[in-house]
Amino acid sequence: MYKRILAALLIFIVGMNVIGCSKVKEESQDTALQQLQSLTIGVMPDVDSIPLIIAKHNGYFEEEGLDIEIQYFKSAVDRDTALQTGNIDGAISDILAVVFLNDNGFNVKITSKTNGSFKLIAAKNSNISSLKDGTGGSIGISKNTIIEYLTDRIMDDSNIDASSYKKVAIPKIPTRLEMLEYGKIDMATLPEPLASIAASKGGIVLSSSDKLKINPGIILFTEKTINSKPNELKALYRAYNKSVEYLNKEDLKSYVNILIEKAGFPDIIKETLTLPNYERASMPSEKEFNQVLDWLRSKELTTNEYLLEELWDKSFISSK
């Protein structure tokens, strides 16, 4: 009888411990969610930014206990200034910016690649229907950015000397689009969705990053943020992946108005927008990184011999 009572008592104690541990675990998880610090990320008017915009609107960040602010920029210069002055923790950016920032002693790291698309477009009345037709013409670009890099890569792929074109620096993307539409420049390299808007208004698509299968777009965060907010970055990427799943299965009509409202895209994207096949968060390839670095060195824009492993931190993305 005594043994039976003792056994029952032991079972009761063990059961209470299990329940207690489970409750403590749940409380610790809730506390972890409540204790996440906020993040601020800068985005550009491009399709790379859409997963973050949708994640914010659909409440995926909130589900992860993360308070995130998205700041919208029209030029890479304004975005990078905000980064260096501490107004944002990270940004939708490109490999070139990562190199430049680290060269200048401002430490940032790649935390994932993005899915973007860029096109070189000729103006409607430019009489340019091929890259060779445009020799001597003007191309609107953003100097020393992904835009100039892609422009040169497109020219090189067609065995055309990039110096045979007049590059016109127009940092603000909407202004570049407007100048192309009004014939102030002969050609322009533009990100989606603005590239398709230009094409829908009579612009001629001469080539694209998709055709060349190059994509140097990335998400970066400052070293300070990486060191102080690792759990926040993991939460961000869990939400990012939820957004990717949503975008790849939902019809554009169900969320296009969100993009117009939040990102400031014009209404015409309802008719013109074509999205890439978004991928779960992953890292850029070593080949992509080295091609960018080779271009930067050829332009004497950097002298450093970086390795990709030095400039990335892949600890925040899931391997699943």
PDB file of C-alpha atoms in Angstrom, residues 36 39 41-42 48 51-52 55-56 60-68 89-93 98 109-115 217-222 225-226 229-246 279-284 311-320:
ATOM      1  CA  LEU A  36      12.299  42.269 -29.524  1.00  0.00           C
ATOM      2  CA  LEU A  39      13.977  47.643 -36.822  1.00  0.00           C
ATOM      3  CA  ILE A  41      14.794  49.327 -43.086  1.00  0.00           C
ATOM      4  CA  GLY A  42      15.131  51.459 -46.202  1.00  0.00           C
ATOM      5  CA  ASP A  48      13.068  43.723 -54.613  1.00  0.00           C
ATOM      6  CA  PRO A  51       8.250  41.066 -49.994  1.00  0.00           C
ATOM      7  CA  LEU A  52       8.992  43.476 -47.131  1.00  0.00           C
ATOM      8  CA  ALA A  55       5.107  41.296 -44.908  1.00  0.00           C
ATOM      9  CA  LYS A  56       4.400  44.588 -43.145  1.00  0.00           C
ATOM     10  CA  TYR A  60       3.825  38.805 -40.739  1.00  0.00           C
ATOM     11  CA  PHE A  61       6.266  40.956 -38.779  1.00  0.00           C
ATOM     12  CA  GLU A  62       3.680  41.427 -36.059  1.00  0.00           C
ATOM     13  CA  GLU A  63       3.162  37.649 -35.900  1.00  0.00           C
ATOM     14  CA  GLU A  64       6.879  37.345 -35.146  1.00  0.00           C
ATOM     15  CA  GLY A  65       6.665  39.989 -32.432  1.00  0.00           C
ATOM     16  CA  LEU A  66       8.662  42.455 -34.524  1.00  0.00           C
ATOM     17  CA  ASP A  67       7.947  46.152 -34.878  1.00  0.00           C
ATOM     18  CA  ILE A  68       9.420  47.264 -38.199  1.00  0.00           C
ATOM     19  CA  ASP A  89      19.302  49.779 -39.540  1.00  0.00           C
ATOM     20  CA  GLY A  90      19.506  48.191 -42.963  1.00  0.00           C
ATOM     21  CA  ALA A  91      18.340  48.470 -46.538  1.00  0.00           C
ATOM     22  CA  ILE A  92      17.391  46.860 -49.800  1.00  0.00           C
ATOM     23  CA  SER A  93      20.654  47.519 -51.606  1.00  0.00           C
ATOM     24  CA  VAL A  98      28.387  46.931 -49.502  1.00  0.00           C
ATOM     25  CA  LYS A 109      27.166  42.970 -44.169  1.00  0.00           C
ATOM     26  CA  ILE A 110      25.004  41.137 -46.666  1.00  0.00           C
ATOM     27  CA  THR A 111      22.282  39.168 -44.895  1.00  0.00           C
ATOM     28  CA  SER A 112      20.537  37.812 -48.010  1.00  0.00           C
ATOM     29  CA  LYS A 113      20.076  38.384 -51.709  1.00  0.00           C
ATOM     30  CA  THR A 114      16.893  39.827 -53.223  1.00  0.00           C
ATOM     31  CA  ASN A 115      14.934  39.123 -56.402  1.00  0.00           C
ATOM     32  CA  GLY A 217      20.599  42.957 -55.374  1.00  0.00           C
ATOM     33  CA  ILE A 218      20.865  42.217 -51.649  1.00  0.00           C
ATOM     34  CA  ILE A 219      19.636  43.153 -48.178  1.00  0.00           C
ATOM     35  CA  LEU A 220      22.273  44.582 -45.868  1.00  0.00           C
ATOM     36  CA  PHE A 221      22.418  45.588 -42.229  1.00  0.00           C
ATOM     37  CA  THR A 222      24.931  47.571 -40.248  1.00  0.00           C
ATOM     38  CA  THR A 225      22.482  46.085 -35.857  1.00  0.00           C
ATOM     39  CA  ILE A 226      23.808  42.600 -36.588  1.00  0.00           C
ATOM     40  CA  LYS A 229      19.627  42.649 -32.854  1.00  0.00           C
ATOM     41  CA  PRO A 230      20.239  39.050 -34.010  1.00  0.00           C
ATOM     42  CA  ASN A 231      16.841  37.795 -32.861  1.00  0.00           C
ATOM     43  CA  GLU A 232      15.137  40.674 -34.628  1.00  0.00           C
ATOM     44  CA  LEU A 233      16.869  39.795 -37.910  1.00  0.00           C
ATOM     45  CA  LYS A 234      15.858  36.142 -37.583  1.00  0.00           C
ATOM     46  CA  ALA A 235      12.269  37.281 -37.002  1.00  0.00           C
ATOM     47  CA  LEU A 236      12.476  39.549 -40.040  1.00  0.00           C
ATOM     48  CA  TYR A 237      13.511  36.686 -42.290  1.00  0.00           C
ATOM     49  CA  ARG A 238      10.814  34.366 -40.963  1.00  0.00           C
ATOM     50  CA  ALA A 239       8.293  37.047 -41.920  1.00  0.00           C
ATOM     51  CA  TYR A 240      10.069  37.605 -45.254  1.00  0.00           C
ATOM     52  CA  ASN A 241       9.689  33.923 -46.138  1.00  0.00           C
ATOM     53  CA  LYS A 242       5.983  34.012 -45.267  1.00  0.00           C
ATOM     54  CA  SER A 243       5.621  36.955 -47.633  1.00  0.00           C
ATOM     55  CA  VAL A 244       7.445  35.088 -50.420  1.00  0.00           C
ATOM     56  CA  GLU A 245       5.038  32.160 -50.071  1.00  0.00           C
ATOM     57  CA  TYR A 246       2.099  34.551 -50.244  1.00  0.00           C
ATOM     58  CA  GLU A 279      12.748  32.899 -53.495  1.00  0.00           C
ATOM     59  CA  ARG A 280      13.016  32.191 -49.798  1.00  0.00           C
ATOM     60  CA  ALA A 281      15.824  34.163 -48.203  1.00  0.00           C
ATOM     61  CA  SER A 282      19.217  32.913 -49.392  1.00  0.00           C
ATOM     62  CA  MET A 283      22.691  34.285 -50.053  1.00  0.00           C
ATOM     63  CA  PRO A 284      24.179  35.622 -53.318  1.00  0.00           C
ATOM     64  CA  LEU A 311      31.087  40.640 -46.183  1.00  0.00           C
ATOM     65  CA  TRP A 312      28.165  38.386 -45.386  1.00  0.00           C
ATOM     66  CA  ASP A 313      26.427  36.999 -42.333  1.00  0.00           C
ATOM     67  CA  LYS A 314      24.151  34.112 -43.210  1.00  0.00           C
ATOM     68  CA  SER A 315      23.228  33.202 -39.650  1.00  0.00           C
ATOM     69  CA  PHE A 316      19.779  34.833 -39.838  1.00  0.00           C
ATOM     70  CA  ILE A 317      18.231  32.848 -42.678  1.00  0.00           C
ATOM     71  CA  SER A 318      16.776  29.377 -42.418  1.00  0.00           C
ATOM     72  CA  SER A 319      18.469  26.570 -44.329  1.00  0.00           C
ATOM     73  CA  LYS A 320      15.090  24.884 -44.947  1.00  0.00           C
TER      74      LYS A 320
END
